[in-house]
mmCIF file of C-alpha atoms in Angstrom:
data_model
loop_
_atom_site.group_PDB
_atom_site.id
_atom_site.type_symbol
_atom_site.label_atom_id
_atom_site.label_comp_id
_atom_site.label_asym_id
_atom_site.label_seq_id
_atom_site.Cartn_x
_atom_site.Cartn_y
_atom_site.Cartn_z
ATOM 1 C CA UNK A 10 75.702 81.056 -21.568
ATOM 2 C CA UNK A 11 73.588 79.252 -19.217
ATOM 3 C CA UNK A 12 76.484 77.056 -17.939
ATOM 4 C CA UNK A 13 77.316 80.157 -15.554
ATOM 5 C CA UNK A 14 74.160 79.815 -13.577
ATOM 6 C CA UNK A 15 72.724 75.986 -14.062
ATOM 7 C CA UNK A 16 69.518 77.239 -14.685
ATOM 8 C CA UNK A 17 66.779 74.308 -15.260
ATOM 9 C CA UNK A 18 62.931 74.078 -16.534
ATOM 10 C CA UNK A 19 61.256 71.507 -14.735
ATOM 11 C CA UNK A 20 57.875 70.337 -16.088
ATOM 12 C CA UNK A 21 55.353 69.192 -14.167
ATOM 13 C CA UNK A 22 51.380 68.649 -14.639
ATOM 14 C CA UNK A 23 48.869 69.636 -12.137
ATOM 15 C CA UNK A 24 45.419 67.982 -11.621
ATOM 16 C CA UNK A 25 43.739 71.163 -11.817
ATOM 17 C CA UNK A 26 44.249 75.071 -11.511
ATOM 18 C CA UNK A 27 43.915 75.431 -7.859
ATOM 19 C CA UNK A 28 46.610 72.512 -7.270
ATOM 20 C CA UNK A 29 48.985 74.103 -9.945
ATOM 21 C CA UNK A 30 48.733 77.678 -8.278
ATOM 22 C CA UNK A 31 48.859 75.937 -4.453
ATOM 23 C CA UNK A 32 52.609 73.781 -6.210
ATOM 24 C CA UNK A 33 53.523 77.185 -7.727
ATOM 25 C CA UNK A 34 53.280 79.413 -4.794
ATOM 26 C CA UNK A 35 54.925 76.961 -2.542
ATOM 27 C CA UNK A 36 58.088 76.507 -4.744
ATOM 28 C CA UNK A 37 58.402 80.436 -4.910
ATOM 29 C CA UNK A 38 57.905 81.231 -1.304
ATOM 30 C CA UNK A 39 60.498 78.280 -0.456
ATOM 31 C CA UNK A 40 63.113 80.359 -2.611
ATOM 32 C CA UNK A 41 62.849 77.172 -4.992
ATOM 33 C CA UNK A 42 61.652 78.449 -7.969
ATOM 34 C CA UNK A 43 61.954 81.937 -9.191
ATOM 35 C CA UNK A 44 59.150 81.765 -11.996
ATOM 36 C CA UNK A 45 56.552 79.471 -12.291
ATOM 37 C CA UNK A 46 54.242 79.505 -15.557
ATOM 38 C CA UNK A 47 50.611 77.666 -15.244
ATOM 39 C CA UNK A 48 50.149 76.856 -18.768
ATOM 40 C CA UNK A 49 46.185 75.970 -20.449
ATOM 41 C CA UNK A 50 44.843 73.045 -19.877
ATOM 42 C CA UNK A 51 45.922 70.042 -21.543
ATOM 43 C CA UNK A 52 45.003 66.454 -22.404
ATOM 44 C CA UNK A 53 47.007 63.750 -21.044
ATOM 45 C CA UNK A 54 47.325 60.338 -22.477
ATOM 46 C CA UNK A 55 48.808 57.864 -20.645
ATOM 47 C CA UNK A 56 49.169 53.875 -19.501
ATOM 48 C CA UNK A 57 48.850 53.685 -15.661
ATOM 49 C CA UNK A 58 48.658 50.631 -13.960
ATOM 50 C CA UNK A 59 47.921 48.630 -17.289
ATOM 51 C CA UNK A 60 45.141 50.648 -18.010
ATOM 52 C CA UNK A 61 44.995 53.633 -20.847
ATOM 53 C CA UNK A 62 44.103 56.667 -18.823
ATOM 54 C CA UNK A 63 42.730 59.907 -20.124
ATOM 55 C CA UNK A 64 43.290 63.222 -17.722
ATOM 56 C CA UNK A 65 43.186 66.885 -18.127
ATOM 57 C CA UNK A 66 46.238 68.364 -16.268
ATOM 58 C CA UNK A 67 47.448 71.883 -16.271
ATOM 59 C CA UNK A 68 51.510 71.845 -17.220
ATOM 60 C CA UNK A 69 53.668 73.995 -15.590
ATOM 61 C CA UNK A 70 56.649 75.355 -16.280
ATOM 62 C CA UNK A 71 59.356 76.000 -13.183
ATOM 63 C CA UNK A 72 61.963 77.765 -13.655
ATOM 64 C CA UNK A 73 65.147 76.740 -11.171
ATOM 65 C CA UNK A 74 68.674 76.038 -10.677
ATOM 66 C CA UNK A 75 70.409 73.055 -10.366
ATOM 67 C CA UNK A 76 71.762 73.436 -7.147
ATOM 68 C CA UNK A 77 68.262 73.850 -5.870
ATOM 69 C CA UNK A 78 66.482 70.991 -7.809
ATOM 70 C CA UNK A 79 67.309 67.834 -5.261
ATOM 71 C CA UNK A 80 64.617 70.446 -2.905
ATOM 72 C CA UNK A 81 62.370 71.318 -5.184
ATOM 73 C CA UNK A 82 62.176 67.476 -6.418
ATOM 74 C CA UNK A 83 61.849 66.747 -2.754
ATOM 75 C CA UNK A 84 58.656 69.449 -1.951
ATOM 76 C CA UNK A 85 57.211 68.651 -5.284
ATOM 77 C CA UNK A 86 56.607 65.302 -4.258
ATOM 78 C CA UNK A 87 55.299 65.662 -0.943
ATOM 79 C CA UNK A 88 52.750 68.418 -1.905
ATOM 80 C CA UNK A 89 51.307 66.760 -5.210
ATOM 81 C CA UNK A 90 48.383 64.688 -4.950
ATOM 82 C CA UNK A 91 49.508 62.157 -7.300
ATOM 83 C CA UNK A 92 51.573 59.008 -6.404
ATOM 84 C CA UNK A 93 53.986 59.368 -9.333
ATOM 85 C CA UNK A 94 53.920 63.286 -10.390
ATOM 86 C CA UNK A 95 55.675 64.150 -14.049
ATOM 87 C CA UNK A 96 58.677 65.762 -12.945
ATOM 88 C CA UNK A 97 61.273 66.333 -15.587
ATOM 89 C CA UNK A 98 64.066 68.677 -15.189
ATOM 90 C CA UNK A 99 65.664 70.235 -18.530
ATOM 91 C CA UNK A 100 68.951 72.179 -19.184
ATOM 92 C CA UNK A 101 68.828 75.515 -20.507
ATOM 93 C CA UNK A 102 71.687 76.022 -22.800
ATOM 94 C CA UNK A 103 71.285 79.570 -23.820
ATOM 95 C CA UNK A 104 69.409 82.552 -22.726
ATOM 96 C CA UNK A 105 69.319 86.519 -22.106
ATOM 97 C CA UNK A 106 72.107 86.381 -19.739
ATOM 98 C CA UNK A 107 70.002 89.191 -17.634
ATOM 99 C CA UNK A 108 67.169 86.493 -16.962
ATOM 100 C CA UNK A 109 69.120 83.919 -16.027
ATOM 101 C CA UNK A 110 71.274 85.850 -13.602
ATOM 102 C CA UNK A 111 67.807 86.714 -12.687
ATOM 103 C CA UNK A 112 66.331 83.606 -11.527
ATOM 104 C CA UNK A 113 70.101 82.109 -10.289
ATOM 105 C CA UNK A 114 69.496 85.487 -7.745
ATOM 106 C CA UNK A 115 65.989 84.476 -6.999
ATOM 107 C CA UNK A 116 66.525 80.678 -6.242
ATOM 108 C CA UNK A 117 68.139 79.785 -2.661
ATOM 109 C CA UNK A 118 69.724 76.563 -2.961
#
């Protein structure tokens, strides 16, 4: 069970590649992530500021604990260019109990 080692997937869009991969390598060489996945572009829809805005982003997945997500939150928002960044943590519930003992080992909270 993934109880045992709070592991989390945050998600959070980049503006482009380079920002994504600049995020990513921060949170892994800060012991705050243990896996990072820069996902294909996407399309963003969105209201901001009362206006409908239209972006492409490039999602990322971050793997994490919970222990460590308060930092990770913290560097997150004082690296990304945007004002307001997506950041959304989510609980894994299951997984191969190897992986997530994996990144729990990886991640210093």
């Amino acid at each position: 069970m993934a109880d045992k080692y709070s592991v989390l997937v945050v998600l959070c869009n980049a503006p482009d590649e380079g920002c994504a991969k600049q995020l990513a390598k921060a949170l892994i060489t800060r012991q705050l992530a243990a896996c990072v996945n820069l996902l294909a572009p996407a399309t963003s829809l969105y209201r901001w500021e009362g206006r409908l805005e239209t972006a492409t982003e490039i999602p990322m997945l971050i793997k994490t604990t919970a222990e460590a997500y308060p930092a990770l939150e913290a560097t997150l928002q004082e690296l990304h260019p945007y004002d307001t960044p997506e950041i959304i943590a989510l609980p894994v519930v299951a997984g191969l109990p190897a992986y997530l003992g994996w990144v729990a080992a990886e991640v210093v909270a």
